[in-house]
Each structure stands twice: as structure tokens, then as C-alpha cells.
PDB file of C-alpha atoms in Angstrom:
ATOM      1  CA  UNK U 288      17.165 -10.825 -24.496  1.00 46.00           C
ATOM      2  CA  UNK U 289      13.625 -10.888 -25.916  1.00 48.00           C
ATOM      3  CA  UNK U 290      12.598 -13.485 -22.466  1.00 51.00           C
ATOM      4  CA  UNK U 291      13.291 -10.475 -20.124  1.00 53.00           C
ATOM      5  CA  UNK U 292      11.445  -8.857 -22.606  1.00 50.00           C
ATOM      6  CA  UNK U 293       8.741 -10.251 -22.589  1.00 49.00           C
ATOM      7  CA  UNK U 294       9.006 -11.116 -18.297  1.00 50.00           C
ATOM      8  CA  UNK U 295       8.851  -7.442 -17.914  1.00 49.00           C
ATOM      9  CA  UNK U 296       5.119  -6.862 -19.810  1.00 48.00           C
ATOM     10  CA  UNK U 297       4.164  -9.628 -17.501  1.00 47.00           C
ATOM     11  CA  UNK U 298       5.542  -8.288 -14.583  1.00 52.00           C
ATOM     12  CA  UNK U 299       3.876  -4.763 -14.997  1.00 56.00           C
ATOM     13  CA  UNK U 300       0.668  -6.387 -15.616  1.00 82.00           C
ATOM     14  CA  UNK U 301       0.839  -7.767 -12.400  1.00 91.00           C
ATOM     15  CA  UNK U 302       1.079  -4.220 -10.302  1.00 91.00           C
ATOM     16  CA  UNK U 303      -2.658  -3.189 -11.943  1.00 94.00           C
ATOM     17  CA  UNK U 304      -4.883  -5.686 -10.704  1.00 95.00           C
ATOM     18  CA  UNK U 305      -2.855  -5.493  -7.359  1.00 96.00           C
ATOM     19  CA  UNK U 306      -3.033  -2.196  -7.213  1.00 94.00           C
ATOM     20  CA  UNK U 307      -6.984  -2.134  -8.118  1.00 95.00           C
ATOM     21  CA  UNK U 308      -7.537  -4.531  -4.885  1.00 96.00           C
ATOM     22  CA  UNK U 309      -5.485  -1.757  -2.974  1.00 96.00           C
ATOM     23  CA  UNK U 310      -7.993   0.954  -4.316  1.00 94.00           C
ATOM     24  CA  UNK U 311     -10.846  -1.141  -4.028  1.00 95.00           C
ATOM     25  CA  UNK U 312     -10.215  -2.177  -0.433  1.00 97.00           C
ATOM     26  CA  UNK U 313      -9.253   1.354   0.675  1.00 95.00           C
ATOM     27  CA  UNK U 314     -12.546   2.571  -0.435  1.00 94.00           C
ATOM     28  CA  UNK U 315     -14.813   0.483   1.839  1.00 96.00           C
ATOM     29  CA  UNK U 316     -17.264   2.792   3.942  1.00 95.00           C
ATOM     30  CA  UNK U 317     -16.409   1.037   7.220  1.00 95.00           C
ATOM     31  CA  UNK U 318     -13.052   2.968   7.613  1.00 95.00           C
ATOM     32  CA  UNK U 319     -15.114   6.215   6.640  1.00 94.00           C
ATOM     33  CA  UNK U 320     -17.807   5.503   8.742  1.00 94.00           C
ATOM     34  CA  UNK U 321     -16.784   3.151  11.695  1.00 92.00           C
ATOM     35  CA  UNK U 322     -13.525   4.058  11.758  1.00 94.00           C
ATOM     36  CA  UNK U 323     -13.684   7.571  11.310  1.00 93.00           C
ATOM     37  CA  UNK U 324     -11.721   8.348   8.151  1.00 94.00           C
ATOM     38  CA  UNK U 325     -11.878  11.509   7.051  1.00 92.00           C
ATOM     39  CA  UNK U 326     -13.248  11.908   3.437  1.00 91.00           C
ATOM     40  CA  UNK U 327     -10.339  13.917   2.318  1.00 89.00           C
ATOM     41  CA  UNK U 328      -7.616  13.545  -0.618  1.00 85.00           C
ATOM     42  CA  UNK U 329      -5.018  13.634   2.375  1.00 86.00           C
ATOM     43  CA  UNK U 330      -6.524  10.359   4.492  1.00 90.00           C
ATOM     44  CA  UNK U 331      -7.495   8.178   1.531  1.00 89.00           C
ATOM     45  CA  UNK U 332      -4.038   8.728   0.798  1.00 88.00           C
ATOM     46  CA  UNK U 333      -2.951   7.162   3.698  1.00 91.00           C
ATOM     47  CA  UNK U 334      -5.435   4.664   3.074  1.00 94.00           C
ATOM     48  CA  UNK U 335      -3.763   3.821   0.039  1.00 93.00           C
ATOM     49  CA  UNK U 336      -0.279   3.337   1.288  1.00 93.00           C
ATOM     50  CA  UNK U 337      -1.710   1.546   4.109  1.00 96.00           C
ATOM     51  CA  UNK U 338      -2.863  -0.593   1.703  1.00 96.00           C
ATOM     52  CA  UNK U 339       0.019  -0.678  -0.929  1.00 95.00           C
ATOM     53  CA  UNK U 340       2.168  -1.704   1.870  1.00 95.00           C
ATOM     54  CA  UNK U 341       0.402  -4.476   3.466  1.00 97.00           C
ATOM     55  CA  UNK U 342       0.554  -6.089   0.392  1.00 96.00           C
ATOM     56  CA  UNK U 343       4.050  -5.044  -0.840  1.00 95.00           C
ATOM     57  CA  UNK U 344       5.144  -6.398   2.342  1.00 95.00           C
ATOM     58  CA  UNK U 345       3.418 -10.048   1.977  1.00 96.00           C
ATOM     59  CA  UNK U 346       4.848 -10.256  -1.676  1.00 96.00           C
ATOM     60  CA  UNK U 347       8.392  -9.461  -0.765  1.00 93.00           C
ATOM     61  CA  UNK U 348       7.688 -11.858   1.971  1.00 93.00           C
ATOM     62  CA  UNK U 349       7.564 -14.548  -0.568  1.00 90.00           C
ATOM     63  CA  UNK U 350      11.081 -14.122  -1.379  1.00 87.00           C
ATOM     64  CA  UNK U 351      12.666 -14.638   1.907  1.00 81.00           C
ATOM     65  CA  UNK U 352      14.691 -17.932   2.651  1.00 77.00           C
ATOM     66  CA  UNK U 353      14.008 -19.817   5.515  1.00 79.00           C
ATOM     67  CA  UNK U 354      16.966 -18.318   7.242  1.00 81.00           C
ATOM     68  CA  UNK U 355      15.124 -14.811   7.348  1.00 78.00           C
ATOM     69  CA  UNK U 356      17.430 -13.571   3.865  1.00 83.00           C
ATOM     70  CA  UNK U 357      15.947 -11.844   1.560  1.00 82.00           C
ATOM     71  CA  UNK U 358      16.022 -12.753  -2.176  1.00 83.00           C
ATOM     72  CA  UNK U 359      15.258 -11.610  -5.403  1.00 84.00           C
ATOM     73  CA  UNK U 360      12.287 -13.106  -7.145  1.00 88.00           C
ATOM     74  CA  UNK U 361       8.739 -12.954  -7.779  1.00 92.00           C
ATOM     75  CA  UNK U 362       7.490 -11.640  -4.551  1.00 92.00           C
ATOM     76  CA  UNK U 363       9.788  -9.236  -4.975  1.00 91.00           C
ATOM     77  CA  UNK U 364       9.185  -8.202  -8.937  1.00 94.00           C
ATOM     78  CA  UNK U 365       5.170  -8.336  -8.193  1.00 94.00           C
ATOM     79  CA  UNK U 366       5.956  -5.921  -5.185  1.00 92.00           C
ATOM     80  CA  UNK U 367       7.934  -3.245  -7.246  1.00 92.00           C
ATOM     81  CA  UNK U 368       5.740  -3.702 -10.402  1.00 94.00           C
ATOM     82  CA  UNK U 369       2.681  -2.561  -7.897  1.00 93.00           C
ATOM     83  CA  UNK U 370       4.549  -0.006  -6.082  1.00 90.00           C
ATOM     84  CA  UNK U 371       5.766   1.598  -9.428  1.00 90.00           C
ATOM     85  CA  UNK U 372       1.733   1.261 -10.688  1.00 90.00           C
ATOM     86  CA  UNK U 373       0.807   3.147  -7.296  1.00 87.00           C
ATOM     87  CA  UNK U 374       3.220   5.852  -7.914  1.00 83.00           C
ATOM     88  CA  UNK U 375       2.187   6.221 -11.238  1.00 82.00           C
ATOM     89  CA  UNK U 376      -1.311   6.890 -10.148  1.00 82.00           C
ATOM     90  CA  UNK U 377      -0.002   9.386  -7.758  1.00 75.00           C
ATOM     91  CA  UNK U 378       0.932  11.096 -10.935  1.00 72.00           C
ATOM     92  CA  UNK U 379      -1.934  11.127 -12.330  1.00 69.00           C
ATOM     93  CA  UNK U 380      -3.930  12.039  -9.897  1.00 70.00           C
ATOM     94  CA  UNK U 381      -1.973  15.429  -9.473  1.00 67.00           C
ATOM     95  CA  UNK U 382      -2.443  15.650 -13.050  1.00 67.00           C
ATOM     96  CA  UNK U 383      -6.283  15.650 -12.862  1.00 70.00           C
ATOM     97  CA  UNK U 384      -6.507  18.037 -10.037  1.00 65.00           C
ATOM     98  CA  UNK U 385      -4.829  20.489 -12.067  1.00 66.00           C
ATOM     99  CA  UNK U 386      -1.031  20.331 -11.207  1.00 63.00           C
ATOM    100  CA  UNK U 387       0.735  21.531 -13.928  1.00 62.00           C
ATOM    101  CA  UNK U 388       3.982  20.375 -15.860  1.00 63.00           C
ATOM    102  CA  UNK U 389       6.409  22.815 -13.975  1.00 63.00           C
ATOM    103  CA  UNK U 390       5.159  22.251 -10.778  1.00 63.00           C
ATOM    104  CA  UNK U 391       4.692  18.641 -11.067  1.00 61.00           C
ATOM    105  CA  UNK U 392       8.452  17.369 -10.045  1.00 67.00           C
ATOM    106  CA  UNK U 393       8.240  19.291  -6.409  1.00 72.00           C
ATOM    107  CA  UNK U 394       4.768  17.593  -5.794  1.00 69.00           C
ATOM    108  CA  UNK U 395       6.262  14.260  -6.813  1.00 67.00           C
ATOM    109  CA  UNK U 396       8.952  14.522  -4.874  1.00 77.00           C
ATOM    110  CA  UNK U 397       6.966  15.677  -1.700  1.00 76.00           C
ATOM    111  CA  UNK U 398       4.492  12.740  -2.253  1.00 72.00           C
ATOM    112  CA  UNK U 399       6.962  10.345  -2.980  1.00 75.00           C
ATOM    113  CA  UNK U 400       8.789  11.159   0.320  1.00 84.00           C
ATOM    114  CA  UNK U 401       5.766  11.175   2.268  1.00 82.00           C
ATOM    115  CA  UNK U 402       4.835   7.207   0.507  1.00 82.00           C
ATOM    116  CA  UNK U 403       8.332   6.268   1.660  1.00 87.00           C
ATOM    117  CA  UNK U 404       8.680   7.906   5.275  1.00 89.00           C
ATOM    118  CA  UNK U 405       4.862   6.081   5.799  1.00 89.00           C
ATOM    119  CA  UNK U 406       6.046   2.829   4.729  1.00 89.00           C
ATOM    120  CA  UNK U 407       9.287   2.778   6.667  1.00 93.00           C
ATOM    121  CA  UNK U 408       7.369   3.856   9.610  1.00 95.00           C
ATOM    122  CA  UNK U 409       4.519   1.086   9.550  1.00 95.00           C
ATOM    123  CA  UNK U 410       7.114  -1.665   9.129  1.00 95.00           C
ATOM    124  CA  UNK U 411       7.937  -2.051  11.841  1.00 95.00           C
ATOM    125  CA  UNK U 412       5.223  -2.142  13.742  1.00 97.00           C
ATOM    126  CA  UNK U 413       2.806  -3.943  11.124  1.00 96.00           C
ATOM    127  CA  UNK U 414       5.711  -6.951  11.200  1.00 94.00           C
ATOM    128  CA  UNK U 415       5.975  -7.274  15.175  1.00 96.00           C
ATOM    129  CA  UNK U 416       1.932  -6.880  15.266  1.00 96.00           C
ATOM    130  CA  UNK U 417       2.900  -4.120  17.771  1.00 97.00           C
ATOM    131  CA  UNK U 418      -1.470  -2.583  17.578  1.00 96.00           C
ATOM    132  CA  UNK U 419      -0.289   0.358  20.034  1.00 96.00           C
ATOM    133  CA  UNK U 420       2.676   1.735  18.102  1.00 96.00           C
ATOM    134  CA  UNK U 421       0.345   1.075  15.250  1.00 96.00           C
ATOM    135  CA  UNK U 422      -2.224   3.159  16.781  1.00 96.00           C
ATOM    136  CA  UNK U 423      -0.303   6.362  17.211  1.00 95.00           C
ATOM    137  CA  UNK U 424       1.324   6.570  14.104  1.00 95.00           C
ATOM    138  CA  UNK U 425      -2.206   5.525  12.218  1.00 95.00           C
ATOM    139  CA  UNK U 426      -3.803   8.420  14.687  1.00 95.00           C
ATOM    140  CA  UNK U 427      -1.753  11.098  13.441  1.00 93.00           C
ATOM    141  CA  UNK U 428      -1.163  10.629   9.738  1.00 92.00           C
ATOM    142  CA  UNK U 429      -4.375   9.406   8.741  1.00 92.00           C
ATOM    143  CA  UNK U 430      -7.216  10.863  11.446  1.00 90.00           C
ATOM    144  CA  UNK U 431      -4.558  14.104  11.767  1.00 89.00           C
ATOM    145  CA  UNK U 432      -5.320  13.706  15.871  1.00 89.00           C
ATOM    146  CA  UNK U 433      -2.783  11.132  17.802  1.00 87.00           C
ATOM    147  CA  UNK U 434      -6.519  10.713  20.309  1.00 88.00           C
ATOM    148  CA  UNK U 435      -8.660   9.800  17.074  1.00 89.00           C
ATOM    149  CA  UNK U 436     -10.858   6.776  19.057  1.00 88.00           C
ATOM    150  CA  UNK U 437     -10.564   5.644  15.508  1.00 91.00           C
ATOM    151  CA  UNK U 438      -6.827   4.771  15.182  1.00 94.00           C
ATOM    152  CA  UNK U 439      -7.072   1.535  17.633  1.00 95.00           C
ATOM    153  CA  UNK U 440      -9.636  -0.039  15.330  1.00 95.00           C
ATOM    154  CA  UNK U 441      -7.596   0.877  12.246  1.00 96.00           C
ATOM    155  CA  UNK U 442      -4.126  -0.689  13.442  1.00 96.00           C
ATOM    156  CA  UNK U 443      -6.155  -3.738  14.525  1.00 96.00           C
ATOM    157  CA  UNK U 444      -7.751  -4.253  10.913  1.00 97.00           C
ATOM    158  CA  UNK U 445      -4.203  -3.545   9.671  1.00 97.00           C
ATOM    159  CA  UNK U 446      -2.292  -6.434  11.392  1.00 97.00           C
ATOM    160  CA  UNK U 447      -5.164  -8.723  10.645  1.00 97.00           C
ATOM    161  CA  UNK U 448      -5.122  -7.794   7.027  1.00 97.00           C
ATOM    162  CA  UNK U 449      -1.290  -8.740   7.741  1.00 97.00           C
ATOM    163  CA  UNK U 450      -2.130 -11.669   8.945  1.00 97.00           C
ATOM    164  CA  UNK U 451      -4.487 -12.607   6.854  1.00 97.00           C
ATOM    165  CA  UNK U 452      -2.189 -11.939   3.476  1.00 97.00           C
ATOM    166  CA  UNK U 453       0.422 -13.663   5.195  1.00 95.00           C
ATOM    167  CA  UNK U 454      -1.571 -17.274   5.412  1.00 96.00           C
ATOM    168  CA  UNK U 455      -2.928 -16.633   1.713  1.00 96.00           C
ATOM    169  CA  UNK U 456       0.010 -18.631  -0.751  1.00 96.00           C
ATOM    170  CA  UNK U 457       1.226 -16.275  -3.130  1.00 95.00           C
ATOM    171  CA  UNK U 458      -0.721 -17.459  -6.442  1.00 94.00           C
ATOM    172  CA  UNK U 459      -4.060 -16.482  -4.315  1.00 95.00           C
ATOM    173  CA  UNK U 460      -2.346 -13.304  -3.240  1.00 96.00           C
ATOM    174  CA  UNK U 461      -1.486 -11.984  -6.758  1.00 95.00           C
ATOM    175  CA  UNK U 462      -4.809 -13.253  -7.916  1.00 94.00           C
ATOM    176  CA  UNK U 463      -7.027 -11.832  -5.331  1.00 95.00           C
ATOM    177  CA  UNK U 464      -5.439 -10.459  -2.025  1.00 96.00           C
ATOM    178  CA  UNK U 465      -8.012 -11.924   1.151  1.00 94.00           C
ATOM    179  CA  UNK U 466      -8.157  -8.341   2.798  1.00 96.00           C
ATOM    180  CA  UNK U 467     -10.707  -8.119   6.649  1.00 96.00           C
ATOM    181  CA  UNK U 468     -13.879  -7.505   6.121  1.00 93.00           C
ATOM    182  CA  UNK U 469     -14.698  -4.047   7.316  1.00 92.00           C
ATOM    183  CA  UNK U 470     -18.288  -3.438   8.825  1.00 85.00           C
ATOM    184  CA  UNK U 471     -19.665  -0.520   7.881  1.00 77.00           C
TER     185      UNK U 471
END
């Protein structure tokens, strides 16, 4: 009893430093700048989740037999514990732009569905490297315009940053994810 204890401190330790490389990677100027980005709550959101997922995805990737199964373990546990860390700063975000207590279940709730419905969406196409599918959904959630010139470059940095996790062994990954450099 006090092991899983213990495990689950070190497990929720894990999902802030992840989640700080999320933040810290979905703040580079390049996507504002050369990638066209919008500097709005609403598209550094999506930056975010981009980001959240790419690595959520790699971590559960660790726990997945050789026969394509998935498994419980720590790929898994490291990918909930930085989910849960991202959702809590979703929180408290809301809270420091003012959202008040009564309100605050309804925004949750929206936010929470909109986190899920992107990350279901961007499976897909982020595991099959598919850049054009990529493209269009990337075009209209984050740029808000399914023509944004922006949304090509965007899906390509997002299947190399796929890639990239992907080749990284998990110790490096929880230590410090290798994200694509992104020219400003």
C-alpha cells in the first residue's frame, strides 16, 4: 500500500517537467512568425494540445508490445500524469482570466471536449504521417482558415516532431523531449 503510494508522487512529478517542454516548445516565435500563428488564447491553445499530444502519443507508444497491443505501464502512467498536469493548467488559466467558481464547470467541460475531439482527430493522421489530412485539420482549428499557407508547414513540423520523439528512447523522452527546431 504505501509503494503505490509513493509510485503515484513520482508519477505526477513526471507530467510537470513534460508538460513545461510542451509550453516551452509551443511558445517558439517560428510558429508565430513563419508559420503564421495567430497570437491569440484560442491558437496557442491548439498549440498546446498539438503539443501535449505528440508527446502523449510517443509515451503511450512505449507501452505497446511488439504485436501492436497496448499495455499498461510507464509510457502509459507518464502520458496520463502529463495529460492530467495539462488539464489542470487549463484550470487555472480560466481561473486567472477571471472565470468564476459557478461558471467554471461549463468552461471545463467545453475545453475539455474541445482537448479530446483535437486529439482524436490528429491521431490519426499524425500516426500514418498523412501531412495533407494534417494540413486541413491544422488549417482550421489553429489558423481558423482551412487556406492558411501556414497549415502545410505546421503538419510537416508536426510529423517530424513525431518522428523525431519516436527515435528518442523513453528515459531521453521523459527527461528532455527532442522537439524540430523551428526557424523563426
Amino acid at each position: 500500500m504505501l509503494r503505490s503510494l509513493f509510485r503515484k508522487r513520482v508519477i505526477e512529478q513526471v507530467g510537470e517537467p513534460l508538460y513545461a517542454a510542451v509550453s516551452a516548445q509551443a511558445r517558439q516565435p517560428g510558429f508565430y512568425t513563419r508559420m503564421g500563428v495567430a497570437d491569440r488564447i484560442d491558437a496557442r491553445f491548439e498549440l498546446y494540445t498539438l503539443h501535449a499530444l505528440l508527446l502523449i502519443l510517443r509515451l503511450r507508444d512505449e507501452d505497446v508490445t511488439a504485436d501492436g497491443e497496448q499495455t499498461s505501464g510507464p509510457g502509459g502512467e507518464a502520458a496520463q500524469s502529463l495529460f492530467d498536469t495539462y488539464v489542470s493548467a487549463l484550470d487555472n488559466v480560466l481561473r486567472e482570466l477571471g472565470v468564476g467558481d459557478m461558471s467554471m464547470a461549463r468552461k471545463m467541460r467545453k475545453l475539455g471536449e474541445a482537448l479530446y475531439g483535437r486529439m482524436v482527430a490528429y491521431e490519426a493522421p499524425l500516426r500514418a504521417g498523412d501531412a495533407a489530412a494534417l494540413t486541413t485539420l491544422l488549417a482550421r482549428n489553429v489558423h481558423g482558415d482551412e487556406t492558411a499557407p501556414g497549415a502545410a508547414d505546421l503538419a510537416k513540423y508536426a510529423i517530424e516532431a513525431r518522428r523525431r520523439l519516436a527515435g528518442q528512447p523513453f528515459a531521453a523522452v521523459i527527461a528532455s523531449p527532442a522537439w524540430p527546431e523551428v526557424a523563426a
